mmCIF file of C-alpha atoms and ligand atoms in Angstrom:
data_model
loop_
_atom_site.group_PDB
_atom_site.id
_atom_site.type_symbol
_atom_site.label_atom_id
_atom_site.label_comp_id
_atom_site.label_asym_id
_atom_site.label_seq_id
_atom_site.Cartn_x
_atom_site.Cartn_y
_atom_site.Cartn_z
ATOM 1 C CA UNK A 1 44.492 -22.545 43.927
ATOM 2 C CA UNK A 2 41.986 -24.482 41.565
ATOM 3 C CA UNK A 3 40.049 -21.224 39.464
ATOM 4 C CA UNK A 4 36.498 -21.093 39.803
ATOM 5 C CA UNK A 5 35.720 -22.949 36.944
ATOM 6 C CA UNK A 6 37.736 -26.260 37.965
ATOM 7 C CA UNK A 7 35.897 -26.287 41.026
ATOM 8 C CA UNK A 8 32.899 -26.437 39.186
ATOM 9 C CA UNK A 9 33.789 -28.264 36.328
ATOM 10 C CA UNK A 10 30.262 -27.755 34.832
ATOM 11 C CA UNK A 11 30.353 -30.241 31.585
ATOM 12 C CA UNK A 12 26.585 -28.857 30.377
ATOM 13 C CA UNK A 13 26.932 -25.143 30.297
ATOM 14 C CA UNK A 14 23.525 -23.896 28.377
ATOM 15 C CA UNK A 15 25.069 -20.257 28.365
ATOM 16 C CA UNK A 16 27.325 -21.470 25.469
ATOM 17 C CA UNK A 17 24.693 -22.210 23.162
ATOM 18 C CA UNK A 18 23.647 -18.373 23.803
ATOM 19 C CA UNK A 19 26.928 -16.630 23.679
ATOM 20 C CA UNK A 20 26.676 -14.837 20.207
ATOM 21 C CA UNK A 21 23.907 -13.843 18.189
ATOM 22 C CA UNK A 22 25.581 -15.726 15.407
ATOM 23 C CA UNK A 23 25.060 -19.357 17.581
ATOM 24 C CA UNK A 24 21.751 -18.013 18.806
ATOM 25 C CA UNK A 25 20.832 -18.184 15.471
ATOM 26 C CA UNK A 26 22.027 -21.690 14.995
ATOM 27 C CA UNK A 27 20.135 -23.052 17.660
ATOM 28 C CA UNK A 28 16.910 -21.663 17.023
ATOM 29 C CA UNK A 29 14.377 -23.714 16.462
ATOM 30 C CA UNK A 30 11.402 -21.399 15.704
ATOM 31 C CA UNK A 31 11.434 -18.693 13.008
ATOM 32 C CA UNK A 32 8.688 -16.141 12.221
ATOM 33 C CA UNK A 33 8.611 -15.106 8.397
ATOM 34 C CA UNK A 34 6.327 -12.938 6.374
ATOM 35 C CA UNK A 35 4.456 -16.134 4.697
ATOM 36 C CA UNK A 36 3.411 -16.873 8.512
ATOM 37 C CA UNK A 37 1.417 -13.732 8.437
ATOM 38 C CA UNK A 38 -2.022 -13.287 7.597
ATOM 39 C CA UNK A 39 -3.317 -9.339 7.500
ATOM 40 C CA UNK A 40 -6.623 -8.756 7.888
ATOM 41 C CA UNK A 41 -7.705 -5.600 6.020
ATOM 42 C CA UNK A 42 -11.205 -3.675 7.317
ATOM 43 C CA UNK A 43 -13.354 -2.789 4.012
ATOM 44 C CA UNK A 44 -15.452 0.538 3.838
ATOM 45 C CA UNK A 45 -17.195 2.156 0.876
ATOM 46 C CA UNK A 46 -15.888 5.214 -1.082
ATOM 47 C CA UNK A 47 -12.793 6.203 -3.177
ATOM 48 C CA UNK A 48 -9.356 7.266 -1.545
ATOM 49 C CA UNK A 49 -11.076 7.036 1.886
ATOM 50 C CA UNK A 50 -9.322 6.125 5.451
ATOM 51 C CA UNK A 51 -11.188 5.552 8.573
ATOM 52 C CA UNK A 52 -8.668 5.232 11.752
ATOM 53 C CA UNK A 53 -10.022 3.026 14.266
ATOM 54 C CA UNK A 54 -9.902 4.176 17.258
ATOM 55 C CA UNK A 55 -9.464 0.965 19.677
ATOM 56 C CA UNK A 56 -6.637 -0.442 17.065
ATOM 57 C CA UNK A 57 -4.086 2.433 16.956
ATOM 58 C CA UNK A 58 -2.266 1.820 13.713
ATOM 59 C CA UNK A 59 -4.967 -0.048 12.042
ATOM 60 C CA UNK A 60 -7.759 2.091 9.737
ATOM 61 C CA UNK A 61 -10.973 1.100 7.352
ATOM 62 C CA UNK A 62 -9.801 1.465 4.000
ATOM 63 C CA UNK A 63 -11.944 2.147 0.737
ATOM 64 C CA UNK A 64 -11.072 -0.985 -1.439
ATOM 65 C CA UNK A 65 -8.918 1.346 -4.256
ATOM 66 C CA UNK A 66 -6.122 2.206 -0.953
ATOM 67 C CA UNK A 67 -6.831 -1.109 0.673
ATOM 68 C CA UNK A 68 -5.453 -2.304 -2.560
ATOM 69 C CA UNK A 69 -2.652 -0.485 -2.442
ATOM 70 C CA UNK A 70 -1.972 -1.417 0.989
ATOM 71 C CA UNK A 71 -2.103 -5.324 0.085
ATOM 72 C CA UNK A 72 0.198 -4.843 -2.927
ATOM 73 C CA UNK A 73 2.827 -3.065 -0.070
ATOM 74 C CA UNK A 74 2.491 -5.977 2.061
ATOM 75 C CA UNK A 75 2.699 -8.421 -0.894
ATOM 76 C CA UNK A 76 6.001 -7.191 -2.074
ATOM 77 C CA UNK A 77 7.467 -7.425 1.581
ATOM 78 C CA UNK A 78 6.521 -11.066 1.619
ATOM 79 C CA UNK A 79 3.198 -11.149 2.834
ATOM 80 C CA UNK A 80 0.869 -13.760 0.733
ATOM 81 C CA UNK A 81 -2.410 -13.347 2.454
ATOM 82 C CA UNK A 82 -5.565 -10.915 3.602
ATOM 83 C CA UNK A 83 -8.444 -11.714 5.358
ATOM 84 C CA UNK A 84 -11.349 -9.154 4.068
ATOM 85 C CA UNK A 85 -13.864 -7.849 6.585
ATOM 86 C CA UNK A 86 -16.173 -5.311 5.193
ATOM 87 C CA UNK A 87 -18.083 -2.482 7.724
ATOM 88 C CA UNK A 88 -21.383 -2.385 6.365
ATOM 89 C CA UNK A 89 -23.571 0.493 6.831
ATOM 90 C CA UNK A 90 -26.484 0.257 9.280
ATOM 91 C CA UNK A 91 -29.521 0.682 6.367
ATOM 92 C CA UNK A 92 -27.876 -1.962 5.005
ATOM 93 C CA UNK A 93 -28.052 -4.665 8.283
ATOM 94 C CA UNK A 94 -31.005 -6.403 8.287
ATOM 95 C CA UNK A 95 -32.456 -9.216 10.414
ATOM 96 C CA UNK A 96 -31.891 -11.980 7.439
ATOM 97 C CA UNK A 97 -28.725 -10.577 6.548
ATOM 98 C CA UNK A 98 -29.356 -10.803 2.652
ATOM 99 C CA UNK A 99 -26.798 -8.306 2.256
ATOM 100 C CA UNK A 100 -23.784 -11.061 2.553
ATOM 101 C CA UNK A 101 -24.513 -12.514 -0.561
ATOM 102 C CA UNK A 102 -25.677 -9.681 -2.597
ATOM 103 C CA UNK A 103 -23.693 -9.674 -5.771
ATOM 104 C CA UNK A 104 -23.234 -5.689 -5.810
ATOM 105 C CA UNK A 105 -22.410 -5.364 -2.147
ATOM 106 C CA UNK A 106 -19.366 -4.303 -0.906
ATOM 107 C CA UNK A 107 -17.592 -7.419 -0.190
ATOM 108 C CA UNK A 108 -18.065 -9.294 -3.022
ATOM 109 C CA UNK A 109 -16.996 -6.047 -5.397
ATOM 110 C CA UNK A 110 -13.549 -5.972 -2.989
ATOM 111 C CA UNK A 111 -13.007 -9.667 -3.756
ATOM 112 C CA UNK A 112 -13.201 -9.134 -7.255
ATOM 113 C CA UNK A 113 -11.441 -6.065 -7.791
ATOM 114 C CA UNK A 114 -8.846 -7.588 -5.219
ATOM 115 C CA UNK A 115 -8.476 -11.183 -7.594
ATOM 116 C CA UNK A 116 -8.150 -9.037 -10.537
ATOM 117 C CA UNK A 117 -4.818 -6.797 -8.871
ATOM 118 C CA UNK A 118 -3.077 -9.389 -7.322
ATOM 119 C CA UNK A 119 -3.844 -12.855 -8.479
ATOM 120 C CA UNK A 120 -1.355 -14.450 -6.541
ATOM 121 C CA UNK A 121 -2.315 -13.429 -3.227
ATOM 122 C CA UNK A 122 -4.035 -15.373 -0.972
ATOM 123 C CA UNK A 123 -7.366 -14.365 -0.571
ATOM 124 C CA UNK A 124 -9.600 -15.335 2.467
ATOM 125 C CA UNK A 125 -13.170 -13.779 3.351
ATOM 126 C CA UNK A 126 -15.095 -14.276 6.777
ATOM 127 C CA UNK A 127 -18.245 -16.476 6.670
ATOM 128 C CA UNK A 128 -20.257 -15.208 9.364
ATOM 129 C CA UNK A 129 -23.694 -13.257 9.421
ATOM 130 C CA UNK A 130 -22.173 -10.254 11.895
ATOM 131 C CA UNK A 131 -21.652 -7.719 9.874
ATOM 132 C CA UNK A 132 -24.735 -7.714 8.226
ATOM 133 C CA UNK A 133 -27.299 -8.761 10.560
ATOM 134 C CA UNK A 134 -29.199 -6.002 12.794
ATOM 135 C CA UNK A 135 -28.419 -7.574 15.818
ATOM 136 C CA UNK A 136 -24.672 -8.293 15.328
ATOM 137 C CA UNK A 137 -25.001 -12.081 15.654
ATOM 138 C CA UNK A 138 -23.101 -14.452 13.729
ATOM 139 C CA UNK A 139 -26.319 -16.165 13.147
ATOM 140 C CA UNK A 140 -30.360 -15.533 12.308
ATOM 141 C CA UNK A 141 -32.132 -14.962 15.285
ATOM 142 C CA UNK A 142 -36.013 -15.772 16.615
ATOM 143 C CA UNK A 143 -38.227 -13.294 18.095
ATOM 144 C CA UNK A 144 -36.750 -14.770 21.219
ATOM 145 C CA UNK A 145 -33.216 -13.884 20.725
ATOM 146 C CA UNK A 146 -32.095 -17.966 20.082
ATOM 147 C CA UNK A 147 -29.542 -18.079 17.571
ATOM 148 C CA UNK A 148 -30.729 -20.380 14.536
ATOM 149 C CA UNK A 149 -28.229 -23.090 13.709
ATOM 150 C CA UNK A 150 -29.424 -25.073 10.540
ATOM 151 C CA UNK A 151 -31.470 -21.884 9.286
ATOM 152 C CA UNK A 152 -27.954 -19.619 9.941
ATOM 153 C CA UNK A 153 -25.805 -22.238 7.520
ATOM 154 C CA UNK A 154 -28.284 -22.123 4.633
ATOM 155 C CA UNK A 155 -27.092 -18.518 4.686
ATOM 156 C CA UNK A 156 -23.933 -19.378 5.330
ATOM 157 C CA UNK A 157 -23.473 -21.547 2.067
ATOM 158 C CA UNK A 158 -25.054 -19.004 0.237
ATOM 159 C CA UNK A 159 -22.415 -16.474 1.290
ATOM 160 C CA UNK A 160 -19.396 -18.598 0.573
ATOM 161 C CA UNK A 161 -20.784 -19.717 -2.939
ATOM 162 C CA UNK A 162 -20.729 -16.386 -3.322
ATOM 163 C CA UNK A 163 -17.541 -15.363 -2.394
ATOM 164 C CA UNK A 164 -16.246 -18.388 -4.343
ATOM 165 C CA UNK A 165 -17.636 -16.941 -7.781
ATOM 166 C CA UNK A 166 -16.213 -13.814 -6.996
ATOM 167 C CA UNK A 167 -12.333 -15.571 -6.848
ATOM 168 C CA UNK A 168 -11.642 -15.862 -3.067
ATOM 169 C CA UNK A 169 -8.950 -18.894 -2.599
ATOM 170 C CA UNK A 170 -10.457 -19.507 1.184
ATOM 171 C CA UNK A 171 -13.421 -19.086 2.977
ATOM 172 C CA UNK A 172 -13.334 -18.925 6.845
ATOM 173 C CA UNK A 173 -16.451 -19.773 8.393
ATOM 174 C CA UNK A 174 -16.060 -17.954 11.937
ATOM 175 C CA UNK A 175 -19.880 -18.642 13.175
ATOM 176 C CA UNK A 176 -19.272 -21.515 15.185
ATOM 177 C CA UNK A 177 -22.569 -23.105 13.386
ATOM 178 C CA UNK A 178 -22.636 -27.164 13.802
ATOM 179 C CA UNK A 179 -22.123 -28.596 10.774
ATOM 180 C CA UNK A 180 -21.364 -25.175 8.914
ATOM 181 C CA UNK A 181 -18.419 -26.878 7.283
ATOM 182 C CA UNK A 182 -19.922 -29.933 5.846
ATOM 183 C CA UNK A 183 -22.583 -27.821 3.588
ATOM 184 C CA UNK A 184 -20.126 -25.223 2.791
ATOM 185 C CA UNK A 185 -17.776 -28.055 1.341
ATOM 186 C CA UNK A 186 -21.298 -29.333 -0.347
ATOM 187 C CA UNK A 187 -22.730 -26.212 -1.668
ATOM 188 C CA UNK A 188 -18.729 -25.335 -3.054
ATOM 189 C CA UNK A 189 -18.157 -28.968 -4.235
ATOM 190 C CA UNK A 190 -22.033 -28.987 -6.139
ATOM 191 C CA UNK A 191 -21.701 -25.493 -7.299
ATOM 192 C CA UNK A 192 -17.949 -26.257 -9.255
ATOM 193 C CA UNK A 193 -15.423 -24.793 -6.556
ATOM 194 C CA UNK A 194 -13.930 -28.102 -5.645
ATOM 195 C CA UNK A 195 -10.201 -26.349 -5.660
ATOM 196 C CA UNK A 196 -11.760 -23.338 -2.825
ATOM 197 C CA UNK A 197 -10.233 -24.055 0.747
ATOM 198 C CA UNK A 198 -12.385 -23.721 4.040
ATOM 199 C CA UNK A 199 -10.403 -22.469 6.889
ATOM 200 C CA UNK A 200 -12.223 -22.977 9.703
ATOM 201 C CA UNK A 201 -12.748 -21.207 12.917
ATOM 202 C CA UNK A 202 -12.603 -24.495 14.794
ATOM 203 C CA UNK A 203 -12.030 -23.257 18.057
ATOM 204 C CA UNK A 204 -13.170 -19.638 18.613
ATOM 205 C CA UNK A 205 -13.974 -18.896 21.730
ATOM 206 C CA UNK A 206 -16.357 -16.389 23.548
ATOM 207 C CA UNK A 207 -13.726 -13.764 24.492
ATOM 208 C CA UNK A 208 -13.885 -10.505 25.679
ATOM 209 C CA UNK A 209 -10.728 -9.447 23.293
ATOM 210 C CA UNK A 210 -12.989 -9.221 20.515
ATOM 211 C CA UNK A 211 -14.294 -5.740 21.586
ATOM 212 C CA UNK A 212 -12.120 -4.057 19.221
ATOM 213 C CA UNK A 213 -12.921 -5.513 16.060
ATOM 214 C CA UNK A 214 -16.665 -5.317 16.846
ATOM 215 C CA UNK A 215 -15.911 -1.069 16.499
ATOM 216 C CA UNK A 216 -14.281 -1.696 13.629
ATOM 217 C CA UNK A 217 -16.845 -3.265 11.732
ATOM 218 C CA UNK A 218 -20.275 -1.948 13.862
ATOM 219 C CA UNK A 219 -21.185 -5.331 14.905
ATOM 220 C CA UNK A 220 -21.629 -4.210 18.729
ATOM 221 C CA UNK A 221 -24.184 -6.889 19.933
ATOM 222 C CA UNK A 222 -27.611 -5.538 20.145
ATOM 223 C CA UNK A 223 -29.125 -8.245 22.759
ATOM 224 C CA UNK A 224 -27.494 -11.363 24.597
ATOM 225 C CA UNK A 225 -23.607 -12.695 24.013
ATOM 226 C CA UNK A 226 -22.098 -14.923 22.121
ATOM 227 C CA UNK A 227 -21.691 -17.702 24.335
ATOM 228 C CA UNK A 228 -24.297 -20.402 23.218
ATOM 229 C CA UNK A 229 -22.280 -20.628 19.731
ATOM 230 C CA UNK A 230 -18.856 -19.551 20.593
ATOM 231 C CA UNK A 231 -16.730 -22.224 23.078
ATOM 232 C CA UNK A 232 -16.345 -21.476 27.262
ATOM 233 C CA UNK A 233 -12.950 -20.555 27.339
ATOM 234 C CA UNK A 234 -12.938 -22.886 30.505
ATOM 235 C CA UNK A 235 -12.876 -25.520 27.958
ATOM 236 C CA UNK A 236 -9.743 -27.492 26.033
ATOM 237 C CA UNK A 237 -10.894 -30.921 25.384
ATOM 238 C CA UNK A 238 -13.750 -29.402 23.657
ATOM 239 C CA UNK A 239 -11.626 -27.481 21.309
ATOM 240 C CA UNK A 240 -9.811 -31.085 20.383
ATOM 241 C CA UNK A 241 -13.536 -32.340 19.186
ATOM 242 C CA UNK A 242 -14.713 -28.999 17.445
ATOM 243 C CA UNK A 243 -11.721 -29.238 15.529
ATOM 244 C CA UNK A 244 -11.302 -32.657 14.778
ATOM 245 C CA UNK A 245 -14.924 -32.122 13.650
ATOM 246 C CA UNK A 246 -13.933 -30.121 11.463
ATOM 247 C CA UNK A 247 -11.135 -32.202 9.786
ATOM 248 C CA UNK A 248 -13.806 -35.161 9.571
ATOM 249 C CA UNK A 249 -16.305 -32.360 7.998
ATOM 250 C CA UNK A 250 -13.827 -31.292 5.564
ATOM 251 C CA UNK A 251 -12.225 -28.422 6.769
ATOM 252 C CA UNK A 252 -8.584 -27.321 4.899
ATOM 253 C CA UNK A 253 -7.080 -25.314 7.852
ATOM 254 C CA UNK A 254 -8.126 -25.445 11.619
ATOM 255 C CA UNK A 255 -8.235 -22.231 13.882
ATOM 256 C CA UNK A 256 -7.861 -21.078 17.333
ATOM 257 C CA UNK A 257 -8.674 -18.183 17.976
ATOM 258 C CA UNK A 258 -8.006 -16.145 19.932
ATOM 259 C CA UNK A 259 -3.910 -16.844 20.287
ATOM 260 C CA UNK A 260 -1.712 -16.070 22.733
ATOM 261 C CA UNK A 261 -4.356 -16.871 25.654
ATOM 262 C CA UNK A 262 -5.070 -20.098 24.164
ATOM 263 C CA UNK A 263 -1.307 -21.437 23.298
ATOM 264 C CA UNK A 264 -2.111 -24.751 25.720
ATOM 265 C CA UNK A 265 -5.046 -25.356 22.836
ATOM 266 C CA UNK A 266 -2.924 -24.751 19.884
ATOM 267 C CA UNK A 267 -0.227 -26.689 21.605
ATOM 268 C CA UNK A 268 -2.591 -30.033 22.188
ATOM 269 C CA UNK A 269 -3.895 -29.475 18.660
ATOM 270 C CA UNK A 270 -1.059 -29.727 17.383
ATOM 271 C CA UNK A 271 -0.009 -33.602 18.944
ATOM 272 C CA UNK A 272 -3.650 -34.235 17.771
ATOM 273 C CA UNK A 273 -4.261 -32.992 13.466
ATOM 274 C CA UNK A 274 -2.198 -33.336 10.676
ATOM 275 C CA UNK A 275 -3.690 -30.779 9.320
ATOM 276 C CA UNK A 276 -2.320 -27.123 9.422
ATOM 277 C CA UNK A 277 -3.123 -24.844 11.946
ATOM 278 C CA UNK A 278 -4.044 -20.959 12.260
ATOM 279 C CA UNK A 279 -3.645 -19.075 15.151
ATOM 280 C CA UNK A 280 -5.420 -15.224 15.115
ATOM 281 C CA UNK A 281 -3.921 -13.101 16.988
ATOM 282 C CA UNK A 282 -6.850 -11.158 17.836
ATOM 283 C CA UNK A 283 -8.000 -6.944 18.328
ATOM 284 C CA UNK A 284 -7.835 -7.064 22.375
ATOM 285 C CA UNK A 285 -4.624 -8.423 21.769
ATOM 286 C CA UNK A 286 -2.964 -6.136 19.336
ATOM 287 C CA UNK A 287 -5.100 -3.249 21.167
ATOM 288 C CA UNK A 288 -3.823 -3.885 25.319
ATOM 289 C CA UNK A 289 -0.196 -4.008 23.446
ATOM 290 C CA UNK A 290 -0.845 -0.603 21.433
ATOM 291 C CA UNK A 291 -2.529 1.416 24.839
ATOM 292 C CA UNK A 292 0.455 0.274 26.844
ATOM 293 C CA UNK A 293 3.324 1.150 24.140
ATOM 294 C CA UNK A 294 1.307 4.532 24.114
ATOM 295 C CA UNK A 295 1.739 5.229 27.577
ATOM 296 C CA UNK A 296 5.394 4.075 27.043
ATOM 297 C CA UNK A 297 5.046 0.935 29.045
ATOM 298 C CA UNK A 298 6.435 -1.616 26.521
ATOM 299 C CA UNK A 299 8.280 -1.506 22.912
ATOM 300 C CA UNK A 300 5.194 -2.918 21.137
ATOM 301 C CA UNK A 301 7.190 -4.059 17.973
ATOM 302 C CA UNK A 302 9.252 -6.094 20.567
ATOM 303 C CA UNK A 303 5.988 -7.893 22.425
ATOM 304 C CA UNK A 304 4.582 -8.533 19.128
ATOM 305 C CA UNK A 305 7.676 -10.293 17.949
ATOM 306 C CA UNK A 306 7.618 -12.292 21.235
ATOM 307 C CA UNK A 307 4.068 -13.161 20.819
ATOM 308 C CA UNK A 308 3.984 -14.088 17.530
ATOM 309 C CA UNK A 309 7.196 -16.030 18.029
ATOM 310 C CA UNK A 310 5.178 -17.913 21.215
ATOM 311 C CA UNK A 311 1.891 -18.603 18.678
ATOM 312 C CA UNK A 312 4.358 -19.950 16.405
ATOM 313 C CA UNK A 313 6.325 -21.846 19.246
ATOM 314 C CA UNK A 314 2.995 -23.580 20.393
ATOM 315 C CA UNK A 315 2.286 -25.189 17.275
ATOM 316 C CA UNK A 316 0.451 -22.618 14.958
ATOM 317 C CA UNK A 317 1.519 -22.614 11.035
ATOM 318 C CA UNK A 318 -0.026 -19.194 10.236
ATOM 319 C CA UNK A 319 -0.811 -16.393 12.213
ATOM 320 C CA UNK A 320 -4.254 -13.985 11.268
ATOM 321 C CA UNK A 321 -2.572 -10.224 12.897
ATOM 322 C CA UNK A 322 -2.922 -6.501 12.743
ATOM 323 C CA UNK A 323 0.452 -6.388 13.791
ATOM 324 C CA UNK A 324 2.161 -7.150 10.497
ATOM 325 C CA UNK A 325 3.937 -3.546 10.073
ATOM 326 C CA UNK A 326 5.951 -3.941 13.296
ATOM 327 C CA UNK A 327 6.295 -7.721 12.712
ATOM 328 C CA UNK A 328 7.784 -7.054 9.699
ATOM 329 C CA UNK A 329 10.478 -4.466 11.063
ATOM 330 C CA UNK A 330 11.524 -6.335 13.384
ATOM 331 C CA UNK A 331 12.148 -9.216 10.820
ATOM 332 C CA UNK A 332 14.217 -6.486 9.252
HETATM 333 C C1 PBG B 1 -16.934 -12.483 13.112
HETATM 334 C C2 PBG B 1 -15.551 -12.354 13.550
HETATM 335 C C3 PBG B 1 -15.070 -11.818 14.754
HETATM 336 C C4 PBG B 1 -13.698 -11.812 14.653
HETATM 337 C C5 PBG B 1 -13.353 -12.355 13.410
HETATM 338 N N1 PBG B 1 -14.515 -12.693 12.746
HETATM 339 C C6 PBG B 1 -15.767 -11.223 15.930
HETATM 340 C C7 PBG B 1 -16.724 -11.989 16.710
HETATM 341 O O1 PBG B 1 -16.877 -13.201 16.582
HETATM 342 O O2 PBG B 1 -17.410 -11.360 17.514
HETATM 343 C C8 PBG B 1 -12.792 -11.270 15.725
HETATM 344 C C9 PBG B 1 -11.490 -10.757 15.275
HETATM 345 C C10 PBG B 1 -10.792 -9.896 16.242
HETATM 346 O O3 PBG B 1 -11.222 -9.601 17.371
HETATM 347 O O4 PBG B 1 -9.720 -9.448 15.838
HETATM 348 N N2 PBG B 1 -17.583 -13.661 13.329
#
């Protein structure tokens, strides 16, 4: 009586390669690690002062003195970048949005005080108008609500000189501006900051996961959408020519954003740049994770891992997420 396995005399058995965690780990081909991991970190005036936020479970507004101490945790576990995003106080919005390049303002200070701590992390600051403008635009706006392209990147050059002088290693303009990235690499090449990187938000899209962050910094819209300066996430040929726009433009890094919707963009964008790619895992999705591990639907630190490891598997070299802490334990 031949056994069951000479009648089938399978010669390709893929269950072999998956026997023991120790071959598993042979055959793996994609591995997350901290340096993949970008944390943003939400800014707020004050001294030893936390503000939870209520959509991100896990995630708070930190005054820059614990925000500091919060980077230097992260740094020593492996992590070698934040992305700064400060919550501005509403006397302080205005319809010009002068207060992104004020010298004293809160951002700038954090940059400083953050370059002074840790000089060898990686610092990277938004370049976008949101947080400061009235109306919670990316961009100046006319009395008829039309967001101002050419007018918006004057500002927007002004803002990452800015944050240049004040030590940041990149600048991420996240407008979705035309042209933004040319005249920042002009205004940082003409003003001596030849050796400050532009990571660009190539390809951000008009989602409906950014709900989240827009809490955590008060940038709820106050007329209109985004959607005649962010891309129609019907579109993936598009976010080919933003980003290869980009490149031509001089951008360091390219974006996607956000991530784990998007993996069949940062999957073609990757057969079609050399240059390296960032994925951001975005607020909607860290928060739908967080509400359904608090009902105990899912293991969140498990779907993170999975996600992460799927922005990673499609193509992405770095990876902007508020997920770090339970990234990092499961790395453990
Ligand atoms: C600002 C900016 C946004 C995000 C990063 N930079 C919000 C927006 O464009 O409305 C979103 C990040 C997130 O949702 O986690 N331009």
């Amino acid at each position: 009586m031949a056994t069951l396995a000479e009648q089938f005399r399978l010669p390709i058995r893929m269950r072999r390669n998956r026997r023991t965690e120790a071959i598993r780990s042979l055959v793996r081909e994609t591995e997350l690690k901290p340096s993949d991991l970008i944390a943003p970190l939400f800014l707020i005036e004050g001294k030893r002062k936390k503000m939870p936020i209520a959509s991100m479970p896990g995630t708070a507004r930190l005054s820059v003195d614990l925000a500091l101490e919060e980077a230097a945790r992260l740094h020593n576990q492996g992590i070698q970048a934040v992305a700064l995003f400060p919550y501005i106080d509403r006397s302080l919005k205005t319809q010009g949005a002068e207060e992104a390049w004020n010298d004293g303002g809160l951002i700038l200070r954090a940059i400083r005080e953050f370059k002074q701590a840790i000089p060898s992390l990686c610092l990277i600051a938004d370049v976008a108008l949101d947080p400061y403008t009235s109306h919670g635009h990316d961009g100046l706006a006319d009395g008829s609500g039309k967001i101002l392209n050419d007018e918006t990147i004057e500002c927007l050059v002004k803002m990452a000189v800015a944050q240049a002088e004040s030590g940041v290693d990149l600048v991420a303009p996240s407008d979705m501006m035309d042209g933004r990235v040319k005249r920042i690499r002009e205004g940082l090449d003409s003003s001596g900051f030849q050796d400050v990187g532009i990571l660009s938000y190539s390809a951000k899209y008009a989602s409906s996961l950014y709900a989240p962050f827009r809490d955590a910094v008060d940038s709820r819209l106050a007329f209109g959408d985004k959607k005649t300066y962010q891309m129609d996430p019907a579109n993936a040929r598009e976010a080919l020519l933003e980003a290869a726009l980009d490149e031509e433009e001089g951008a360091d890094i390219l974006m996607v954003k956000p991530a784990s919707l998007y993996l069949d963009v940062i999957a073609r964008l990757r057969q079609t740049t050399q240059r390296p790619i960032a994925a951001y895992h975005v607020s909607g999705e860290y928060a739908m994770v967080m509400a359904a591990h608090q009902m105990g639907w899912l293991d969140a630190r498990k779907v993170f891992y999975e996600t992460l490891l799927s922005i990673k598997r499609a193509g992405a070299d770095m990876i902007f997420t508020y997920a770090v802490d339970p990234i990092l334990d499961a790395l453990m």
